[in-house]
Short mmCIF file of C-alpha atoms in Angstrom, two decimals:
data_model
loop_
_atom_site.label_atom_id
_atom_site.label_comp_id
_atom_site.label_asym_id
_atom_site.label_seq_id
_atom_site.Cartn_x
_atom_site.Cartn_y
_atom_site.Cartn_z
CA UNK A 19 -13.48 -16.21 -77.68
CA UNK A 20 -16.74 -14.95 -76.77
CA UNK A 21 -19.70 -18.00 -77.73
CA UNK A 22 -23.58 -17.58 -77.53
CA UNK A 23 -26.30 -19.56 -79.78
CA UNK A 24 -27.55 -16.14 -81.11
CA UNK A 25 -25.11 -13.38 -82.36
CA UNK A 26 -26.81 -10.52 -84.20
CA UNK A 27 -24.43 -8.05 -86.24
CA UNK A 28 -26.33 -5.00 -85.42
CA UNK A 29 -27.45 -3.23 -82.74
CA UNK A 30 -30.45 -0.38 -83.79
CA UNK A 31 -33.83 -0.89 -82.87
CA UNK A 32 -34.77 -4.54 -84.84
CA UNK A 33 -31.55 -5.80 -83.11
CA UNK A 34 -32.34 -5.24 -79.92
CA UNK A 35 -36.08 -6.45 -80.00
CA UNK A 36 -34.33 -9.68 -81.51
CA UNK A 37 -33.37 -10.38 -78.66
CA UNK A 38 -36.76 -9.77 -76.89
CA UNK A 39 -37.65 -12.10 -79.51
CA UNK A 40 -34.48 -14.77 -78.50
CA UNK A 41 -35.32 -14.75 -74.74
CA UNK A 42 -38.69 -16.12 -74.67
CA UNK A 43 -37.19 -18.77 -76.69
CA UNK A 44 -34.26 -18.77 -74.34
CA UNK A 45 -31.56 -18.02 -76.03
CA UNK A 46 -28.54 -15.93 -75.65
CA UNK A 47 -27.56 -13.18 -77.94
CA UNK A 48 -24.61 -11.46 -78.80
CA UNK A 49 -24.72 -8.53 -80.93
CA UNK A 50 -21.76 -6.29 -82.81
CA UNK A 51 -22.21 -2.87 -84.06
CA UNK A 52 -19.80 -0.93 -85.21
CA UNK A 53 -20.94 2.25 -83.66
CA UNK A 54 -19.90 3.13 -80.60
CA UNK A 55 -23.54 3.10 -78.77
CA UNK A 56 -26.51 1.03 -78.96
CA UNK A 57 -29.32 1.90 -81.53
CA UNK A 58 -28.50 2.57 -84.48
CA UNK A 59 -29.49 5.17 -86.66
CA UNK A 60 -31.70 6.12 -84.45
CA UNK A 61 -29.19 7.31 -81.51
CA UNK A 62 -26.29 8.05 -84.23
CA UNK A 63 -28.55 10.67 -87.09
CA UNK A 64 -31.51 11.73 -84.89
CA UNK A 65 -31.66 10.57 -81.14
CA UNK A 66 -34.18 13.28 -80.63
CA UNK A 67 -36.30 12.80 -83.57
CA UNK A 68 -39.93 11.94 -82.62
CA UNK A 69 -41.63 8.39 -84.24
CA UNK A 70 -45.16 8.41 -84.62
CA UNK A 71 -45.32 4.45 -85.62
CA UNK A 72 -44.21 2.58 -83.09
CA UNK A 73 -47.76 0.70 -82.02
CA UNK A 74 -48.86 1.79 -78.25
CA UNK A 75 -47.13 5.50 -78.61
CA UNK A 76 -48.47 7.86 -80.28
CA UNK A 77 -45.16 9.88 -80.30
CA UNK A 78 -42.28 8.50 -78.80
CA UNK A 79 -38.80 10.04 -78.98
CA UNK A 80 -35.52 7.72 -81.36
CA UNK A 81 -33.84 7.48 -77.99
CA UNK A 82 -36.24 6.72 -75.66
CA UNK A 83 -37.41 4.17 -77.90
CA UNK A 84 -34.34 2.78 -78.22
CA UNK A 85 -33.72 2.77 -73.50
CA UNK A 86 -37.15 0.90 -73.40
CA UNK A 87 -36.14 -1.75 -76.03
CA UNK A 88 -32.56 -1.83 -73.41
CA UNK A 89 -35.06 -2.25 -70.31
CA UNK A 90 -37.30 -4.37 -71.85
CA UNK A 91 -34.33 -6.64 -72.36
CA UNK A 92 -32.32 -6.51 -69.52
CA UNK A 93 -33.99 -9.60 -68.17
CA UNK A 94 -32.34 -11.73 -70.89
CA UNK A 95 -28.58 -10.29 -70.36
CA UNK A 96 -27.04 -9.60 -73.70
CA UNK A 97 -23.41 -9.14 -74.41
CA UNK A 98 -22.41 -6.34 -76.84
CA UNK A 99 -19.54 -5.60 -79.00
CA UNK A 100 -19.15 -1.94 -79.30
CA UNK A 101 -16.77 0.23 -81.81
CA UNK A 102 -15.79 -2.66 -83.79
CA UNK A 103 -16.67 -4.55 -87.35
CA UNK A 104 -17.55 -7.79 -88.53
CA UNK A 105 -15.05 -8.83 -91.43
CA UNK A 106 -15.54 -12.63 -91.56
CA UNK A 107 -17.08 -15.48 -90.74
CA UNK A 108 -15.80 -18.50 -90.72
CA UNK A 109 -18.05 -21.51 -91.02
CA UNK A 110 -17.32 -24.99 -88.75
CA UNK A 111 -17.69 -28.66 -89.29
CA UNK A 112 -20.99 -28.24 -86.70
CA UNK A 113 -22.81 -26.04 -88.81
CA UNK A 114 -21.40 -22.73 -86.45
CA UNK A 115 -20.09 -20.25 -87.35
CA UNK A 116 -16.77 -17.87 -85.98
CA UNK A 117 -17.16 -14.40 -86.22
CA UNK A 118 -14.09 -12.49 -86.54
CA UNK A 119 -14.07 -8.21 -86.48
CA UNK A 120 -12.07 -5.90 -87.55
CA UNK A 121 -10.46 -5.08 -83.70
CA UNK A 122 -9.93 -9.37 -83.94
CA UNK A 123 -12.64 -9.90 -81.13
CA UNK A 124 -14.03 -13.82 -82.39
CA UNK A 125 -17.51 -14.62 -81.35
CA UNK A 126 -18.14 -18.40 -81.94
CA UNK A 127 -22.52 -18.63 -82.71
CA UNK A 128 -24.62 -21.78 -83.80
CA UNK A 129 -26.25 -18.70 -85.66
CA UNK A 130 -26.51 -15.27 -87.61
CA UNK A 131 -29.12 -12.39 -87.76
CA UNK A 132 -28.00 -9.71 -89.75
CA UNK A 133 -29.60 -6.89 -88.71
CA UNK A 134 -27.76 -3.87 -89.59
CA UNK A 135 -29.61 -1.41 -90.87
CA UNK A 136 -28.91 0.24 -93.84
CA UNK A 137 -25.53 -1.74 -93.43
CA UNK A 138 -22.79 1.59 -92.97
CA UNK A 139 -24.21 4.98 -94.21
CA UNK A 140 -23.37 8.11 -95.26
CA UNK A 141 -25.91 10.97 -95.53
CA UNK A 142 -25.63 11.91 -99.51
CA UNK A 143 -24.69 15.65 -100.11
CA UNK A 144 -25.67 17.85 -102.08
CA UNK A 145 -23.75 19.24 -104.66
CA UNK A 146 -22.84 23.02 -103.58
CA UNK A 147 -19.77 24.19 -103.64
CA UNK A 148 -17.78 24.59 -100.70
CA UNK A 149 -19.97 22.71 -98.69
CA UNK A 150 -17.06 21.40 -96.68
CA UNK A 151 -16.19 24.85 -95.60
CA UNK A 152 -19.66 25.02 -93.85
CA UNK A 153 -19.37 21.98 -92.56
CA UNK A 154 -19.66 22.29 -88.76
CA UNK A 155 -20.31 25.32 -89.09
CA UNK A 156 -24.04 25.94 -90.34
CA UNK A 157 -24.27 23.00 -92.48
CA UNK A 158 -25.57 19.66 -90.30
CA UNK A 159 -26.80 16.30 -91.90
CA UNK A 160 -28.74 15.52 -88.68
CA UNK A 161 -30.41 16.85 -85.78
CA UNK A 162 -28.42 15.16 -82.33
CA UNK A 163 -29.77 18.37 -79.88
CA UNK A 164 -33.00 20.45 -81.44
CA UNK A 165 -31.95 23.14 -78.42
CA UNK A 166 -29.47 24.17 -80.89
CA UNK A 167 -31.45 25.46 -83.15
CA UNK A 168 -33.82 27.09 -80.91
CA UNK A 169 -34.33 30.43 -81.91
CA UNK A 170 -32.40 30.54 -85.09
CA UNK A 171 -32.91 30.27 -88.52
CA UNK A 172 -33.10 27.26 -90.24
CA UNK A 173 -33.91 26.12 -93.62
CA UNK A 174 -34.07 22.36 -94.32
CA UNK A 175 -33.77 20.51 -97.28
CA UNK A 176 -35.58 17.03 -98.96
CA UNK A 177 -38.66 15.81 -99.83
CA UNK A 178 -38.97 12.40 -97.31
CA UNK A 179 -40.46 11.58 -93.69
CA UNK A 180 -37.32 12.89 -92.18
CA UNK A 181 -37.68 16.27 -93.58
CA UNK A 182 -41.67 16.60 -92.74
CA UNK A 183 -41.00 15.17 -89.82
CA UNK A 184 -37.99 17.82 -88.55
CA UNK A 185 -40.14 20.38 -89.56
CA UNK A 186 -42.70 19.66 -87.87
CA UNK A 187 -40.92 20.08 -84.77
CA UNK A 188 -38.60 22.48 -85.22
CA UNK A 189 -41.69 25.03 -86.15
CA UNK A 190 -42.02 25.22 -82.29
CA UNK A 191 -38.10 25.72 -81.66
CA UNK A 192 -36.56 27.66 -83.88
CA UNK A 193 -36.50 31.36 -84.87
CA UNK A 194 -38.12 30.33 -88.46
CA UNK A 195 -37.87 27.64 -90.17
CA UNK A 196 -37.89 27.17 -94.23
CA UNK A 197 -38.39 23.87 -96.06
CA UNK A 198 -37.11 23.80 -99.75
CA UNK A 199 -38.38 20.69 -102.03
CA UNK A 200 -37.43 20.60 -105.08
CA UNK A 201 -41.10 18.75 -106.01
CA UNK A 202 -44.32 20.15 -105.58
CA UNK A 203 -45.17 16.63 -103.77
CA UNK A 204 -43.85 14.99 -101.18
CA UNK A 205 -42.18 11.40 -100.45
CA UNK A 206 -42.88 11.09 -96.78
CA UNK A 207 -46.52 10.02 -94.94
CA UNK A 208 -49.65 11.84 -96.29
CA UNK A 209 -50.10 13.14 -93.08
CA UNK A 210 -47.13 14.92 -92.49
CA UNK A 211 -47.20 16.08 -95.50
CA UNK A 212 -50.63 17.87 -94.26
CA UNK A 213 -49.46 18.90 -91.59
CA UNK A 214 -46.50 20.51 -93.26
CA UNK A 215 -49.10 22.53 -95.59
CA UNK A 216 -50.89 23.40 -92.49
CA UNK A 217 -48.32 25.14 -90.83
CA UNK A 218 -47.50 26.97 -94.25
CA UNK A 219 -50.59 27.91 -94.25
CA UNK A 220 -50.89 29.31 -91.42
CA UNK A 221 -47.56 31.52 -91.50
CA UNK A 222 -45.47 29.49 -89.12
CA UNK A 223 -43.25 28.12 -91.69
CA UNK A 224 -41.98 28.81 -94.80
CA UNK A 225 -42.61 26.78 -97.82
CA UNK A 226 -40.86 26.68 -100.89
CA UNK A 227 -41.74 23.87 -103.44
CA UNK A 228 -39.93 23.35 -106.74
CA UNK A 229 -36.95 24.60 -105.58
CA UNK A 230 -32.98 24.13 -105.64
CA UNK A 231 -30.03 24.75 -103.54
CA UNK A 232 -27.57 26.79 -105.41
CA UNK A 233 -25.08 28.15 -103.18
CA UNK A 234 -24.47 28.99 -100.14
CA UNK A 235 -23.11 32.47 -98.23
CA UNK A 236 -21.52 33.45 -95.11
CA UNK A 237 -17.30 34.24 -93.72
CA UNK A 238 -16.22 32.21 -91.79
CA UNK A 239 -20.38 30.91 -90.69
CA UNK A 240 -23.02 30.23 -92.89
CA UNK A 241 -25.87 33.29 -93.01
CA UNK A 242 -27.34 32.90 -96.23
CA UNK A 243 -28.84 30.22 -98.69
CA UNK A 244 -28.74 31.27 -102.52
CA UNK A 245 -32.46 28.62 -104.12
CA UNK A 246 -33.22 28.54 -107.62
CA UNK A 247 -36.57 28.40 -108.07
CA UNK A 248 -38.92 26.48 -111.11
CA UNK A 249 -38.54 29.97 -113.16
CA UNK A 250 -34.65 30.15 -112.63
CA UNK A 251 -35.36 32.84 -110.51
CA UNK A 252 -32.62 33.37 -107.00
CA UNK A 253 -34.55 32.97 -103.68
CA UNK A 254 -31.67 34.46 -100.58
CA UNK A 255 -33.17 33.15 -97.48
CA UNK A 256 -31.08 34.57 -94.25
CA UNK A 257 -29.88 31.03 -92.31
CA UNK A 258 -27.78 30.54 -88.80
CA UNK A 259 -27.83 27.07 -90.18
CA UNK A 260 -28.87 24.62 -93.58
CA UNK A 261 -29.92 20.82 -92.33
CA UNK A 262 -30.16 18.53 -96.06
CA UNK A 263 -32.36 15.78 -95.37
CA UNK A 264 -31.55 13.28 -98.73
CA UNK A 265 -31.44 10.41 -97.13
CA UNK A 266 -28.64 7.84 -96.24
CA UNK A 267 -26.31 6.94 -98.35
CA UNK A 268 -25.84 2.82 -97.87
CA UNK A 269 -22.66 0.46 -98.15
CA UNK A 270 -22.79 -3.30 -97.12
CA UNK A 271 -19.10 -2.98 -96.18
CA UNK A 272 -18.09 -6.78 -95.68
CA UNK A 273 -21.40 -8.62 -95.69
CA UNK A 274 -21.51 -7.99 -99.38
CA UNK A 275 -18.07 -10.78 -99.86
CA UNK A 276 -20.47 -14.09 -97.49
CA UNK A 277 -22.16 -15.03 -100.61
CA UNK A 278 -25.59 -13.78 -99.82
CA UNK A 279 -27.87 -12.85 -102.38
CA UNK A 280 -27.76 -9.44 -102.27
CA UNK A 281 -29.70 -7.08 -104.41
CA UNK A 282 -29.90 -3.06 -104.32
CA UNK A 283 -27.70 -3.83 -101.53
CA UNK A 284 -30.04 -4.98 -99.89
CA UNK A 285 -29.96 -9.17 -98.95
CA UNK A 286 -32.85 -11.24 -100.35
CA UNK A 287 -34.96 -13.66 -98.05
CA UNK A 288 -37.14 -16.17 -97.88
CA UNK A 289 -40.36 -14.65 -96.08
CA UNK A 290 -41.12 -17.73 -94.65
CA UNK A 291 -38.64 -17.24 -91.38
CA UNK A 292 -36.31 -14.13 -93.24
CA UNK A 293 -33.81 -16.64 -94.19
CA UNK A 294 -30.41 -16.07 -96.60
CA UNK A 295 -29.36 -18.18 -98.91
CA UNK A 296 -26.70 -19.75 -96.37
CA UNK A 297 -27.87 -22.06 -93.75
CA UNK A 298 -28.22 -20.56 -90.02
CA UNK A 299 -27.67 -17.25 -91.43
CA UNK A 300 -30.94 -15.15 -91.34
CA UNK A 301 -31.23 -10.73 -92.15
CA UNK A 302 -34.23 -8.44 -90.05
CA UNK A 303 -34.91 -5.31 -90.20
CA UNK A 304 -34.29 -2.24 -93.25
CA UNK A 305 -30.71 -4.73 -94.91
CA UNK A 306 -33.51 -7.22 -96.03
CA UNK A 307 -35.26 -6.86 -99.30
CA UNK A 308 -38.16 -8.92 -100.63
CA UNK A 309 -41.09 -7.72 -102.16
CA UNK A 310 -44.38 -5.89 -100.70
CA UNK A 311 -41.15 -5.48 -98.39
CA UNK A 312 -41.67 -2.11 -96.18
CA UNK A 313 -38.63 -0.18 -94.30
CA UNK A 314 -40.50 0.29 -91.36
CA UNK A 315 -39.08 -0.33 -87.70
CA UNK A 316 -42.06 -2.28 -86.71
CA UNK A 317 -42.22 -4.52 -89.13
CA UNK A 318 -38.39 -5.14 -88.46
CA UNK A 319 -40.23 -6.56 -84.95
CA UNK A 320 -42.50 -8.67 -86.67
CA UNK A 321 -38.94 -10.02 -89.19
CA UNK A 322 -37.48 -10.70 -85.95
CA UNK A 323 -40.15 -12.31 -84.49
CA UNK A 324 -40.93 -14.67 -86.81
CA UNK A 325 -37.07 -15.67 -88.16
CA UNK A 326 -36.39 -16.26 -83.82
CA UNK A 327 -38.85 -19.37 -84.16
CA UNK A 328 -37.10 -20.77 -86.87
CA UNK A 329 -33.76 -20.38 -85.27
CA UNK A 330 -34.52 -22.50 -82.48
CA UNK A 331 -34.31 -25.29 -84.96
CA UNK A 332 -30.31 -24.47 -84.72
CA UNK A 333 -30.00 -23.77 -80.80
CA UNK A 334 -31.79 -26.34 -79.52
CA UNK A 335 -32.07 -29.16 -82.34
CA UNK A 336 -33.42 -32.50 -79.67
CA UNK A 337 -36.10 -30.35 -79.13
CA UNK A 338 -39.12 -29.12 -80.74
CA UNK A 339 -40.80 -25.76 -80.23
CA UNK A 340 -43.62 -25.82 -77.80
CA UNK A 341 -45.46 -23.29 -75.68
CA UNK A 342 -47.78 -24.06 -72.08
CA UNK A 343 -49.22 -21.50 -69.97
CA UNK A 344 -48.40 -21.69 -66.25
CA UNK A 345 -48.85 -19.37 -63.09
CA UNK A 346 -45.91 -17.55 -61.72
CA UNK A 347 -47.42 -15.02 -58.69
CA UNK A 348 -50.68 -15.43 -59.82
CA UNK A 349 -49.73 -14.20 -63.35
CA UNK A 350 -50.12 -16.22 -66.12
CA UNK A 351 -47.21 -16.88 -68.12
CA UNK A 352 -45.38 -18.78 -70.84
#
């Protein structure tokens, strides 16, 4: 039996930062994640993706952010169970929980924090014949290593932040980048959209709007992508790779059976402390929902800070949370 103060389900960036906030309050954390490594989607799906909205970093690669978070929490010595999925929460007489994974690992914790991002997820795939035939042979749903696409002809499809960001990045890597979007406008950040339009206007990428993926071609390996334009005309593009970036299809998995209030695959929380309707269970990051919710990493960081101050009362019920400044080696500290 593993014993800890806080059991964090999900070791993505928000779960990792929650360890830091807990550590400041002298609370120990154990993290559980179904993926074999920490970092969540950042490490698994787009480790080399540039991120532009982390305070203090004009640009930072996804994996670099994860590595920095791991360095930041190292003094607090968190422990991890990776490659296992939480299956059951068993409430104890004193209000604490025993968490049980699919491998029967058991963790006793005073507080549960669900920071599972989108839960168990898989990429949304376009409805194309022979799609599975080209998976791994030119069709990819994520960019793990941009060097794979160096001097290659790459077609990206999508209208969100991932499609825009990777178009901008790969424009300097691939031989030719073509971005295809079914609409005339993008869902992603306006600044990123403006950069993509600038690249297209300067001839550095091909931008095809109001078009849909229709057909894939190739003999054993992808060699072409056929589009259907807004006037039903066919557009054939030579391609070494197709990267459809249509988002992820989230599935909550066992979390859906824990008696929490669920709205559209997200957990409803009280914004005063990001608690769920079940005592001692909190939800932070992309997995929660509330009026005005923004699914941004920095918003998850904020939620983690507020939430840990609320959890303090369960870990130290006889203590009142307060702060005072001291001086350590001439440096002011809490």
